[in-house]
XYZ file of N, CA and C in Angstrom:
783
model
N 126.759 -46.619 -82.668
C 126.401 -47.467 -81.516
C 124.970 -47.940 -81.626
N 124.057 -47.104 -82.146
C 122.674 -47.508 -82.258
C 122.531 -48.734 -83.128
N 123.205 -48.772 -84.263
C 123.108 -49.922 -85.139
C 123.816 -51.120 -84.552
N 124.872 -50.873 -83.748
C 125.593 -51.976 -83.122
C 124.725 -52.732 -82.146
N 123.940 -52.020 -81.356
C 123.029 -52.663 -80.418
C 122.058 -53.550 -81.182
N 121.513 -53.014 -82.252
C 120.512 -53.745 -82.994
C 121.082 -54.992 -83.644
N 122.274 -54.909 -84.146
C 122.856 -56.023 -84.893
C 123.047 -57.253 -84.038
N 123.363 -57.077 -82.773
C 123.578 -58.230 -81.903
C 122.366 -59.138 -81.869
N 121.191 -58.553 -81.684
C 119.983 -59.361 -81.592
C 119.533 -59.851 -82.959
N 119.824 -59.091 -84.006
C 119.335 -59.437 -85.329
C 119.870 -60.770 -85.820
N 121.103 -61.076 -85.510
C 121.706 -62.306 -86.012
C 121.670 -63.416 -84.990
N 120.984 -63.185 -83.858
C 120.840 -64.240 -82.871
C 122.033 -64.386 -81.965
N 122.892 -63.379 -81.885
C 124.051 -63.429 -81.008
C 123.692 -62.794 -79.686
N 124.008 -63.468 -78.597
C 123.763 -62.888 -77.282
C 125.006 -62.119 -76.883
N 124.896 -60.798 -76.847
C 126.043 -59.971 -76.510
C 125.740 -59.091 -75.331
N 126.712 -58.362 -74.840
C 126.539 -57.504 -73.685
C 126.575 -56.057 -74.118
N 125.506 -55.328 -73.828
C 125.411 -53.918 -74.174
C 125.140 -53.147 -72.906
N 126.133 -52.499 -72.361
C 125.992 -51.797 -71.087
C 125.848 -50.291 -71.317
N 124.859 -49.923 -72.147
C 124.608 -48.513 -72.437
C 123.116 -48.272 -72.372
N 122.744 -47.012 -72.220
C 121.325 -46.671 -72.230
C 120.784 -46.813 -73.640
N 119.535 -47.239 -73.763
C 118.919 -47.380 -75.073
C 118.749 -46.006 -75.714
N 118.916 -45.914 -77.042
C 118.812 -44.630 -77.726
C 117.370 -44.173 -77.847
N 117.212 -42.901 -78.124
C 115.882 -42.363 -78.373
C 115.382 -42.863 -79.723
N 114.077 -42.719 -79.970
C 113.499 -43.156 -81.229
C 114.194 -42.461 -82.392
N 114.423 -43.233 -83.472
C 115.179 -42.717 -84.600
C 114.650 -43.375 -85.862
N 114.618 -42.647 -86.960
C 114.209 -43.227 -88.239
C 114.987 -42.562 -89.366
N 115.349 -43.367 -90.342
C 116.030 -42.838 -91.516
C 115.829 -43.818 -92.656
N 116.017 -43.358 -93.901
C 115.876 -44.265 -95.026
C 115.617 -43.522 -96.310
N 114.946 -44.223 -97.241
C 114.687 -43.642 -98.560
C 113.349 -44.156 -99.073
N 112.544 -43.253 -99.628
C 111.306 -43.646 -100.260
C 110.125 -43.707 -99.310
N 109.057 -44.366 -99.758
C 107.788 -44.332 -99.032
C 107.519 -45.584 -98.196
N 108.418 -46.518 -98.137
C 108.156 -47.720 -97.354
C 108.092 -47.393 -95.865
N 107.107 -47.971 -95.194
C 106.930 -47.722 -93.771
C 106.341 -48.965 -93.085
N 106.695 -49.108 -91.786
C 106.009 -50.059 -90.922
C 104.823 -49.313 -90.327
N 103.599 -49.736 -90.661
C 102.418 -48.989 -90.235
C 101.772 -49.587 -88.983
N 102.151 -50.809 -88.639
C 101.598 -51.424 -87.438
C 102.532 -52.529 -86.967
N 102.727 -52.598 -85.647
C 103.562 -53.652 -85.065
C 102.866 -54.197 -83.827
N 102.752 -55.522 -83.758
C 102.143 -56.187 -82.603
C 103.116 -57.241 -82.091
N 103.431 -57.174 -80.805
C 104.358 -58.119 -80.190
C 103.590 -59.126 -79.344
N 103.844 -60.406 -79.576
C 103.248 -61.483 -78.771
C 101.734 -61.359 -78.676
N 101.106 -61.032 -79.795
C 99.648 -60.890 -79.878
C 99.108 -59.860 -78.891
N 99.954 -58.912 -78.490
C 99.536 -57.844 -77.590
C 99.751 -58.130 -76.120
N 100.252 -59.308 -75.785
C 100.471 -59.667 -74.390
C 101.919 -59.520 -73.968
N 102.142 -59.520 -72.669
C 103.511 -59.473 -72.145
C 104.232 -60.773 -72.461
N 105.541 -60.703 -72.539
C 106.372 -61.888 -72.738
C 106.810 -62.371 -71.355
N 106.333 -63.540 -70.968
C 106.597 -64.083 -69.635
C 107.713 -65.106 -69.720
N 108.763 -64.901 -68.920
C 109.932 -65.785 -68.950
C 110.142 -66.395 -67.572
N 110.229 -67.716 -67.523
C 110.459 -68.419 -66.266
C 111.928 -68.712 -66.044
N 112.224 -69.889 -65.503
C 113.617 -70.222 -65.193
C 114.124 -71.422 -65.983
N 113.248 -72.062 -66.754
C 113.651 -73.287 -67.439
C 113.348 -73.261 -68.929
N 112.106 -73.033 -69.279
C 111.690 -73.149 -70.681
C 112.073 -71.933 -71.506
N 112.537 -72.189 -72.728
C 112.820 -71.119 -73.678
C 111.498 -70.484 -74.108
N 111.461 -69.167 -74.131
C 110.251 -68.445 -74.513
C 110.388 -67.898 -75.924
N 109.516 -68.357 -76.821
C 109.469 -67.824 -78.181
C 108.241 -66.940 -78.326
N 108.397 -65.846 -79.064
C 107.279 -64.938 -79.267
C 107.405 -64.243 -80.617
N 106.276 -63.875 -81.232
C 106.310 -63.224 -82.539
C 106.289 -61.707 -82.452
N 106.931 -61.081 -83.411
C 106.794 -59.647 -83.652
C 106.212 -59.520 -85.048
N 104.971 -59.064 -85.141
C 104.257 -59.007 -86.416
C 104.180 -57.573 -86.898
N 104.715 -57.334 -88.112
C 104.787 -55.985 -88.668
C 103.978 -55.890 -89.961
N 103.122 -54.891 -90.043
C 102.415 -54.595 -91.291
C 103.202 -53.504 -92.007
N 103.639 -53.811 -93.235
C 104.561 -52.926 -93.965
C 103.940 -52.539 -95.306
N 104.080 -51.260 -95.675
C 103.519 -50.768 -96.933
C 104.563 -50.048 -97.780
N 104.469 -50.245 -99.095
C 105.267 -49.497 -100.075
C 104.541 -49.572 -101.414
N 104.592 -48.506 -102.194
C 103.839 -48.480 -103.450
C 104.324 -49.495 -104.475
N 105.544 -49.984 -104.327
C 106.084 -50.990 -105.255
C 105.945 -52.410 -104.713
N 105.472 -52.526 -103.489
C 105.416 -53.825 -102.843
C 106.578 -54.013 -101.888
N 106.421 -54.920 -100.945
C 107.404 -55.125 -99.879
C 108.330 -56.292 -100.225
N 109.624 -56.029 -100.135
C 110.617 -57.093 -100.364
C 110.811 -57.930 -99.116
N 110.884 -57.274 -97.942
C 111.021 -58.024 -96.705
C 111.660 -57.219 -95.591
N 112.029 -57.919 -94.540
C 112.649 -57.331 -93.355
C 114.098 -57.803 -93.303
N 115.029 -56.866 -93.340
C 116.443 -57.256 -93.309
C 117.007 -57.277 -91.892
N 116.277 -56.696 -90.963
C 116.763 -56.632 -89.586
C 115.598 -56.399 -88.636
N 115.595 -57.100 -87.498
C 114.654 -56.799 -86.426
C 115.331 -57.142 -85.107
N 115.137 -56.317 -84.110
C 115.750 -56.554 -82.805
C 114.845 -56.033 -81.713
N 115.106 -56.475 -80.483
C 114.334 -56.036 -79.323
C 115.249 -56.024 -78.109
N 115.050 -55.037 -77.232
C 115.863 -54.936 -76.026
C 115.202 -53.990 -75.035
N 115.641 -54.037 -73.793
C 115.092 -53.195 -72.744
C 115.272 -51.719 -73.103
N 114.182 -50.971 -73.090
C 114.212 -49.589 -73.567
C 114.967 -48.647 -72.655
N 115.144 -49.002 -71.382
C 115.794 -48.085 -70.455
C 117.278 -48.363 -70.265
N 117.701 -49.615 -70.446
C 119.114 -49.906 -70.201
C 119.829 -50.579 -71.362
N 119.119 -50.877 -72.443
C 119.762 -51.431 -73.626
C 120.062 -52.914 -73.569
N 119.680 -53.607 -72.504
C 119.968 -55.033 -72.402
C 118.988 -55.825 -73.267
N 119.516 -56.758 -74.054
C 118.655 -57.520 -74.942
C 119.124 -58.933 -75.196
N 119.073 -59.821 -74.191
C 119.490 -61.212 -74.389
C 118.430 -62.004 -75.150
N 118.244 -61.670 -76.422
C 117.202 -62.282 -77.240
C 117.794 -62.680 -78.586
N 117.297 -63.757 -79.151
C 117.754 -64.210 -80.465
C 116.630 -64.070 -81.479
N 116.986 -63.743 -82.714
C 116.039 -63.711 -83.812
C 116.175 -65.005 -84.593
N 115.074 -65.738 -84.745
C 115.104 -67.032 -85.431
C 114.677 -66.930 -86.885
N 114.487 -65.717 -87.377
C 114.110 -65.532 -88.775
C 112.784 -64.825 -88.930
N 112.529 -64.348 -90.156
C 111.320 -63.593 -90.460
C 110.673 -64.128 -91.733
N 109.358 -64.258 -91.702
C 108.606 -64.659 -92.893
C 107.569 -63.594 -93.205
N 107.285 -63.398 -94.499
C 106.342 -62.369 -94.923
C 105.231 -62.968 -95.774
N 104.030 -62.420 -95.629
C 102.870 -62.838 -96.408
C 102.256 -61.596 -97.050
N 102.131 -61.646 -98.355
C 101.596 -60.517 -99.105
C 100.088 -60.449 -98.933
N 99.571 -59.285 -98.516
C 98.133 -59.122 -98.359
C 97.520 -58.262 -99.459
N 98.351 -57.494 -100.170
C 97.922 -56.722 -101.338
C 99.160 -56.377 -102.143
N 98.982 -55.667 -103.236
C 100.119 -55.314 -104.080
C 101.082 -54.360 -103.382
N 100.604 -53.669 -102.346
C 101.437 -52.684 -101.651
C 101.718 -53.036 -100.193
N 101.083 -54.084 -99.689
C 101.157 -54.373 -98.253
C 101.524 -55.829 -97.989
N 102.405 -56.026 -97.020
C 102.757 -57.365 -96.559
C 102.760 -57.375 -95.035
N 102.469 -58.543 -94.476
C 102.557 -58.745 -93.036
C 103.730 -59.675 -92.779
N 104.727 -59.159 -92.072
C 105.958 -59.914 -91.823
C 106.046 -60.245 -90.335
N 106.388 -61.500 -90.036
C 106.465 -61.951 -88.656
C 107.867 -62.455 -88.337
N 108.478 -61.831 -87.337
C 109.785 -62.267 -86.851
C 109.564 -63.133 -85.616
N 110.239 -64.271 -85.562
C 110.163 -65.137 -84.392
C 111.371 -64.873 -83.506
N 111.121 -64.473 -82.263
C 112.174 -64.138 -81.318
C 112.220 -65.179 -80.200
N 113.340 -65.260 -79.531
C 113.516 -66.267 -78.490
C 114.343 -65.734 -77.329
N 113.852 -65.969 -76.122
C 114.614 -65.653 -74.913
C 114.838 -66.949 -74.147
N 116.081 -67.287 -73.925
C 116.448 -68.480 -73.165
C 116.872 -68.027 -71.778
N 116.120 -68.381 -70.725
C 116.477 -67.893 -69.386
C 117.875 -68.294 -68.941
N 118.383 -69.401 -69.450
C 119.720 -69.842 -69.058
C 120.816 -68.937 -69.629
N 120.463 -68.091 -70.619
C 121.433 -67.172 -71.219
C 121.421 -65.797 -70.564
N 120.361 -65.481 -69.822
C 120.208 -64.102 -69.355
C 121.349 -63.669 -68.449
N 121.693 -64.488 -67.460
C 122.781 -64.099 -66.562
C 124.128 -64.156 -67.275
N 124.323 -65.152 -68.128
C 125.579 -65.269 -68.874
C 125.796 -64.063 -69.780
N 124.703 -63.521 -70.293
C 124.735 -62.357 -71.182
C 125.514 -61.200 -70.559
N 125.344 -61.011 -69.263
C 126.011 -59.888 -68.612
C 127.150 -60.284 -67.704
N 127.547 -61.563 -67.733
C 128.614 -62.020 -66.838
C 129.908 -61.268 -67.105
N 130.598 -60.961 -66.032
C 131.857 -60.228 -66.149
C 131.698 -58.734 -66.039
N 130.462 -58.252 -66.030
C 130.216 -56.823 -65.894
C 129.885 -56.501 -64.442
N 130.657 -55.623 -63.847
C 130.480 -55.266 -62.444
C 129.083 -54.695 -62.209
N 128.415 -55.221 -61.190
C 127.093 -54.719 -60.843
C 125.980 -55.252 -61.714
N 126.284 -56.217 -62.573
C 125.258 -56.763 -63.466
C 124.150 -57.442 -62.677
N 122.905 -57.121 -63.017
C 121.735 -57.742 -62.412
C 120.894 -58.332 -63.529
N 120.892 -59.651 -63.638
C 120.157 -60.313 -64.718
C 118.675 -59.950 -64.693
N 118.125 -59.718 -63.514
C 116.703 -59.430 -63.411
C 116.320 -58.041 -63.918
N 117.325 -57.181 -64.147
C 117.063 -55.858 -64.707
C 116.652 -55.941 -66.176
N 116.762 -57.115 -66.752
C 116.299 -57.320 -68.126
C 114.786 -57.145 -68.214
N 114.065 -57.465 -67.133
C 112.603 -57.315 -67.123
C 112.217 -55.841 -67.211
N 111.063 -55.593 -67.805
C 110.569 -54.223 -67.924
C 110.061 -53.935 -69.322
N 110.068 -52.661 -69.689
C 109.592 -52.247 -71.015
C 110.687 -52.409 -72.055
N 110.370 -53.127 -73.115
C 111.303 -53.325 -74.231
C 110.808 -52.558 -75.455
N 111.730 -52.312 -76.389
C 111.369 -51.674 -77.645
C 111.802 -52.556 -78.814
N 111.162 -52.324 -79.958
C 111.459 -53.062 -81.188
C 112.053 -52.102 -82.214
N 113.141 -52.520 -82.846
C 113.748 -51.803 -83.963
C 113.659 -52.683 -85.202
N 113.552 -52.079 -86.380
C 113.486 -52.877 -87.605
C 113.992 -52.090 -88.807
N 114.510 -52.829 -89.792
C 114.871 -52.278 -91.095
C 114.085 -53.049 -92.146
N 113.328 -52.320 -92.963
C 112.473 -52.971 -93.965
C 112.869 -52.481 -95.362
N 112.592 -53.346 -96.361
C 113.000 -53.045 -97.733
C 111.840 -53.252 -98.697
N 111.826 -52.436 -99.760
C 110.782 -52.506 -100.781
C 111.341 -53.079 -102.080
N 110.443 -53.443 -102.984
C 110.859 -53.996 -104.273
C 111.603 -52.977 -105.127
N 111.305 -51.659 -104.951
C 111.972 -50.620 -105.743
C 113.235 -50.092 -105.056
N 113.742 -50.870 -104.074
C 114.971 -50.562 -103.334
C 114.810 -49.457 -102.296
N 113.584 -49.001 -102.069
C 113.360 -48.137 -100.920
C 113.675 -48.933 -99.653
N 114.080 -48.242 -98.591
C 114.321 -48.916 -97.311
C 114.002 -47.945 -96.183
N 113.763 -48.490 -95.010
C 113.488 -47.651 -93.848
C 114.056 -48.318 -92.609
N 114.865 -47.564 -91.875
C 115.452 -48.015 -90.608
C 114.717 -47.261 -89.506
N 114.044 -47.990 -88.642
C 113.225 -47.314 -87.636
C 113.386 -47.954 -86.270
N 113.619 -47.108 -85.263
C 113.691 -47.564 -83.876
C 112.345 -47.358 -83.191
N 112.110 -48.192 -82.194
C 110.930 -48.060 -81.336
C 109.622 -48.075 -82.133
N 109.496 -49.043 -83.023
C 108.245 -49.174 -83.764
C 107.160 -49.797 -82.887
N 107.574 -50.327 -81.734
C 106.615 -50.844 -80.755
C 107.322 -50.990 -79.419
N 106.544 -51.009 -78.350
C 107.065 -51.347 -77.030
C 106.222 -52.479 -76.452
N 106.822 -53.252 -75.578
C 106.124 -54.347 -74.918
C 106.836 -54.639 -73.608
N 106.261 -55.507 -72.802
C 106.877 -55.823 -71.510
C 107.385 -57.253 -71.465
N 108.576 -57.401 -70.952
C 109.130 -58.708 -70.609
C 109.011 -58.836 -69.095
N 108.346 -59.903 -68.627
C 108.089 -60.049 -67.193
C 108.615 -61.371 -66.653
N 108.949 -61.337 -65.385
C 109.369 -62.544 -64.677
C 108.144 -63.385 -64.330
N 108.241 -64.687 -64.582
C 107.141 -65.592 -64.241
C 106.970 -65.643 -62.732
N 105.757 -65.965 -62.287
C 105.470 -66.013 -60.854
C 104.600 -67.232 -60.532
N 104.675 -67.671 -59.281
C 103.830 -68.755 -58.782
C 103.159 -68.298 -57.492
N 102.006 -68.886 -57.207
C 101.251 -68.505 -56.022
C 100.481 -69.718 -55.513
N 100.566 -69.973 -54.216
C 99.878 -71.118 -53.615
C 98.865 -70.652 -52.574
N 97.906 -71.530 -52.276
C 96.900 -71.268 -51.237
C 96.654 -72.538 -50.438
N 96.545 -72.371 -49.124
C 96.148 -73.474 -48.248
C 95.242 -72.903 -47.157
N 94.017 -73.417 -47.103
C 93.061 -72.973 -46.085
C 92.852 -74.106 -45.087
N 92.934 -73.817 -43.787
C 92.827 -74.855 -42.758
C 92.151 -74.270 -41.511
N 91.469 -75.086 -40.730
C 91.347 -76.544 -40.888
C 90.283 -76.913 -41.918
N 90.314 -78.147 -42.356
C 89.346 -78.676 -43.303
C 88.838 -80.023 -42.793
N 87.542 -80.165 -42.486
C 86.508 -79.117 -42.518
C 86.651 -78.179 -41.331
N 85.827 -77.135 -41.308
C 85.832 -76.181 -40.217
C 84.393 -75.980 -39.742
N 84.220 -75.731 -38.467
C 82.863 -75.521 -37.953
C 82.378 -74.122 -38.358
N 81.068 -73.978 -38.496
C 80.497 -72.697 -38.872
C 80.778 -71.664 -37.786
N 81.294 -70.512 -38.210
C 81.656 -69.454 -37.282
C 83.054 -69.598 -36.739
N 83.716 -70.709 -37.092
C 85.078 -70.926 -36.629
C 86.078 -70.094 -37.413
N 87.314 -70.127 -36.958
C 88.373 -69.360 -37.611
C 89.083 -70.215 -38.650
N 89.169 -69.679 -39.847
C 89.871 -70.333 -40.944
C 91.169 -69.574 -41.199
N 92.279 -70.285 -41.202
C 93.580 -69.668 -41.485
C 93.964 -69.966 -42.929
N 94.209 -68.902 -43.676
C 94.570 -69.047 -45.091
C 96.014 -68.601 -45.280
N 96.834 -69.513 -45.759
C 98.247 -69.216 -45.991
C 98.571 -69.383 -47.480
N 99.765 -68.998 -47.840
C 100.206 -69.139 -49.228
C 101.591 -68.573 -49.401
N 102.078 -68.645 -50.624
C 103.392 -68.080 -50.915
C 103.427 -67.575 -52.350
N 103.953 -66.348 -52.495
C 104.158 -65.725 -53.797
C 105.649 -65.771 -54.129
N 105.986 -66.378 -55.256
C 107.380 -66.470 -55.682
C 107.498 -65.994 -57.126
N 108.692 -65.579 -57.502
C 108.914 -65.196 -58.896
C 110.284 -65.653 -59.362
N 110.415 -65.737 -60.684
C 111.639 -66.236 -61.296
C 112.807 -65.307 -61.012
N 113.927 -65.903 -60.667
C 115.181 -65.167 -60.506
C 116.125 -65.670 -61.586
N 116.525 -64.789 -62.483
C 117.339 -65.204 -63.631
C 118.825 -65.285 -63.325
N 119.201 -64.982 -62.079
C 120.602 -65.131 -61.686
C 120.925 -66.579 -61.363
N 120.067 -67.226 -60.568
C 120.321 -68.624 -60.201
C 119.294 -69.590 -60.787
N 118.356 -69.067 -61.611
C 117.345 -69.889 -62.281
C 116.508 -70.682 -61.275
N 116.082 -69.981 -60.229
C 115.199 -70.555 -59.227
C 114.092 -69.549 -58.918
N 113.045 -70.034 -58.261
C 111.978 -69.139 -57.810
C 112.246 -68.735 -56.367
N 112.134 -67.430 -56.094
C 112.343 -66.892 -54.759
C 111.099 -66.142 -54.305
N 110.866 -66.105 -52.997
C 109.728 -65.388 -52.452
C 109.754 -63.923 -52.855
N 108.589 -63.403 -53.254
C 108.455 -62.006 -53.670
C 107.934 -61.221 -52.467
N 108.775 -60.370 -51.904
C 108.477 -59.697 -50.643
C 107.687 -58.401 -50.819
N 106.978 -58.034 -49.750
C 106.288 -56.750 -49.625
C 105.316 -56.477 -50.771
N 104.584 -57.518 -51.174
C 103.603 -57.368 -52.247
C 102.193 -57.548 -51.701
N 101.300 -56.676 -52.123
C 99.898 -56.770 -51.705
C 99.190 -57.812 -52.570
N 98.536 -58.767 -51.905
C 97.855 -59.865 -52.594
C 96.418 -59.932 -52.080
N 95.484 -60.227 -52.972
C 94.064 -60.284 -52.612
C 93.667 -61.699 -52.197
N 92.917 -61.794 -51.106
C 92.308 -63.063 -50.714
C 90.893 -63.071 -51.272
N 90.567 -64.109 -52.049
C 89.272 -64.182 -52.697
C 88.517 -65.451 -52.292
N 87.182 -65.344 -52.341
C 86.318 -66.452 -51.917
C 85.171 -66.595 -52.901
N 84.704 -67.831 -53.095
C 83.481 -68.055 -53.860
C 82.706 -69.223 -53.279
N 81.391 -69.120 -53.349
C 80.521 -70.228 -52.979
C 80.498 -71.231 -54.127
N 80.117 -72.469 -53.885
C 80.023 -73.453 -54.974
C 79.134 -72.937 -56.104
N 79.659 -72.937 -57.319
C 78.908 -72.463 -58.469
C 78.921 -70.964 -58.650
N 79.529 -70.246 -57.726
C 79.557 -68.787 -57.799
C 80.844 -68.263 -58.417
N 81.063 -66.969 -58.268
C 82.251 -66.312 -58.793
C 83.100 -65.791 -57.639
N 84.391 -65.740 -57.839
C 85.297 -65.243 -56.811
C 85.110 -63.743 -56.591
N 85.198 -63.318 -55.340
C 85.234 -61.901 -55.016
C 86.258 -61.688 -53.898
N 86.791 -60.498 -53.832
C 87.850 -60.198 -52.867
C 87.264 -59.968 -51.481
N 87.848 -60.628 -50.499
C 87.413 -60.528 -49.108
C 88.292 -59.553 -48.328
N 89.602 -59.659 -48.551
C 90.556 -58.796 -47.867
C 91.895 -58.871 -48.595
N 92.855 -58.088 -48.150
C 94.190 -58.144 -48.732
C 95.215 -58.441 -47.640
N 96.361 -58.918 -48.086
C 97.473 -59.178 -47.175
C 98.764 -58.848 -47.912
N 99.841 -58.679 -47.156
C 101.136 -58.341 -47.731
C 102.131 -59.460 -47.458
N 102.883 -59.829 -48.468
C 103.861 -60.902 -48.312
C 104.983 -60.489 -47.362
N 105.504 -61.474 -46.611
C 106.588 -61.176 -45.674
C 107.944 -61.280 -46.366
N 109.015 -61.343 -45.593
C 110.368 -61.333 -46.145
C 110.708 -62.576 -46.947
N 109.844 -63.599 -46.867
C 110.055 -64.820 -47.649
C 108.968 -65.016 -48.703
N 108.115 -64.006 -48.870
C 107.040 -64.102 -49.841
C 105.811 -64.821 -49.325
N 105.784 -65.118 -48.020
C 104.669 -65.872 -47.451
C 103.479 -64.976 -47.120
N 102.291 -65.591 -47.152
C 101.029 -64.918 -46.838
C 100.328 -65.672 -45.718
N 99.663 -64.922 -44.850
C 98.904 -65.557 -43.766
C 97.849 -64.578 -43.266
N 96.609 -65.055 -43.181
C 95.539 -64.249 -42.624
C 94.457 -65.178 -42.100
N 93.510 -64.624 -41.344
C 92.403 -65.426 -40.816
C 91.073 -64.798 -41.204
N 90.068 -65.662 -41.357
C 88.712 -65.220 -41.670
C 87.729 -66.094 -40.892
N 86.520 -65.618 -40.736
C 85.467 -66.397 -40.098
C 84.786 -67.282 -41.151
N 84.608 -68.536 -40.829
C 83.994 -69.483 -41.766
C 82.479 -69.407 -41.651
N 81.842 -68.879 -42.694
C 80.380 -68.728 -42.671
C 79.690 -69.820 -43.476
N 80.295 -70.228 -44.595
C 79.686 -71.239 -45.449
C 80.764 -71.927 -46.267
N 80.418 -73.095 -46.797
C 81.374 -73.847 -47.610
C 81.714 -73.066 -48.884
N 82.924 -73.263 -49.366
C 83.350 -72.585 -50.581
C 84.841 -72.721 -50.797
N 85.344 -72.008 -51.782
C 86.761 -72.085 -52.154
C 87.453 -70.755 -51.894
N 88.711 -70.864 -51.490
C 89.542 -69.695 -51.194
C 90.769 -69.709 -52.093
N 91.191 -68.509 -52.488
C 92.401 -68.402 -53.295
C 93.052 -67.040 -53.094
N 94.345 -66.971 -53.403
C 95.075 -65.713 -53.429
C 95.193 -65.240 -54.878
N 95.149 -63.919 -55.093
C 95.269 -63.346 -56.429
C 96.229 -62.159 -56.386
N 97.252 -62.202 -57.244
C 98.255 -61.142 -57.331
C 98.100 -60.439 -58.669
N 97.986 -59.120 -58.660
C 97.707 -58.353 -59.875
C 98.933 -58.138 -60.754
N 100.120 -58.449 -60.244
C 101.329 -58.275 -61.035
C 101.915 -56.877 -60.924
N 103.107 -56.714 -61.487
C 103.789 -55.420 -61.522
C 104.334 -55.203 -62.931
N 105.057 -54.129 -63.120
C 105.629 -53.843 -64.437
C 106.708 -54.854 -64.825
N 107.226 -55.605 -63.847
C 108.290 -56.568 -64.147
C 107.929 -58.008 -63.793
N 106.771 -58.226 -63.189
C 106.370 -59.566 -62.750
C 104.940 -59.846 -63.175
N 104.695 -61.066 -63.643
C 103.392 -61.411 -64.196
C 102.284 -61.449 -63.151
N 101.065 -61.307 -63.609
C 99.876 -61.525 -62.798
C 99.721 -63.025 -62.564
N 99.301 -63.419 -61.352
C 99.131 -64.849 -61.079
C 98.018 -65.052 -60.054
N 97.246 -66.098 -60.259
C 96.156 -66.477 -59.352
C 96.373 -67.926 -58.954
N 96.254 -68.221 -57.670
C 96.471 -69.578 -57.216
C 95.269 -70.465 -57.536
N 95.477 -71.760 -57.425
C 94.366 -72.702 -57.494
C 93.523 -72.556 -56.233
N 92.209 -72.641 -56.363
C 91.333 -72.499 -55.214
C 91.413 -73.717 -54.288
N 91.286 -73.471 -53.000
C 91.259 -74.533 -52.003
C 89.860 -74.596 -51.409
N 89.141 -75.709 -51.682
C 87.753 -75.850 -51.237
C 87.715 -76.267 -49.764
N 86.849 -75.618 -48.989
C 86.708 -75.893 -47.557
C 85.228 -76.139 -47.255
N 84.967 -77.225 -46.562
C 83.607 -77.536 -46.143
C 83.353 -76.985 -44.745
N 82.245 -76.266 -44.604
C 81.862 -75.720 -43.299
C 80.736 -76.588 -42.750
N 80.908 -77.069 -41.518
C 79.914 -77.944 -40.886
C 79.260 -77.259 -39.681
């Protein structure tokens, strides 16, 4: 079953795997090893509702005879085994007689995520978000090979949007300024953005030419909306800032400049 899970993603087939991901495992022959793996240049993989997301998995591989290449690479959610991802191929660049850097290009199409699990009772397309793991099989010139699970972990996150509106504009000095906004995130079931509820978001302010600092926090309501009031002391810009979660990206709204008279 462990190899079956991996094979689906390796050949670019979107299949349904309704099992828990296996524990880390390695087997093979000889001295070939993956000594370093970096996914998406070290950043989270952010997936929205429309655009296909491509990202690299870069592996540094060593063997005393030299590296032949990567025969298999896959990625999927480490806790539930879901992996609606395609492998678009791998290229390798020799850096020494014993070391090569191989890069696999992976792709997640948001329009496939819900279809991937369709027909399975209780399927939640959004459960794909979270911590993912990488598996790979590498080969050497002397026919050594190594099959290794969990050579790296990374996060796949739902894209998010955040808006800010400060009113009235302009406002008198010492008057009350009402700052509203909305936090939404991608829903992979219907490919739309929905309000993200019960999330703590920071309200930030900066003077012209200055830097933003946090003034207070607020919590999104049942529709993802934000609303708070502040006293207007001087002209400047206001924005909302969300720090993100393990399944949703960090997002900062565009600042809304307000003149105080």
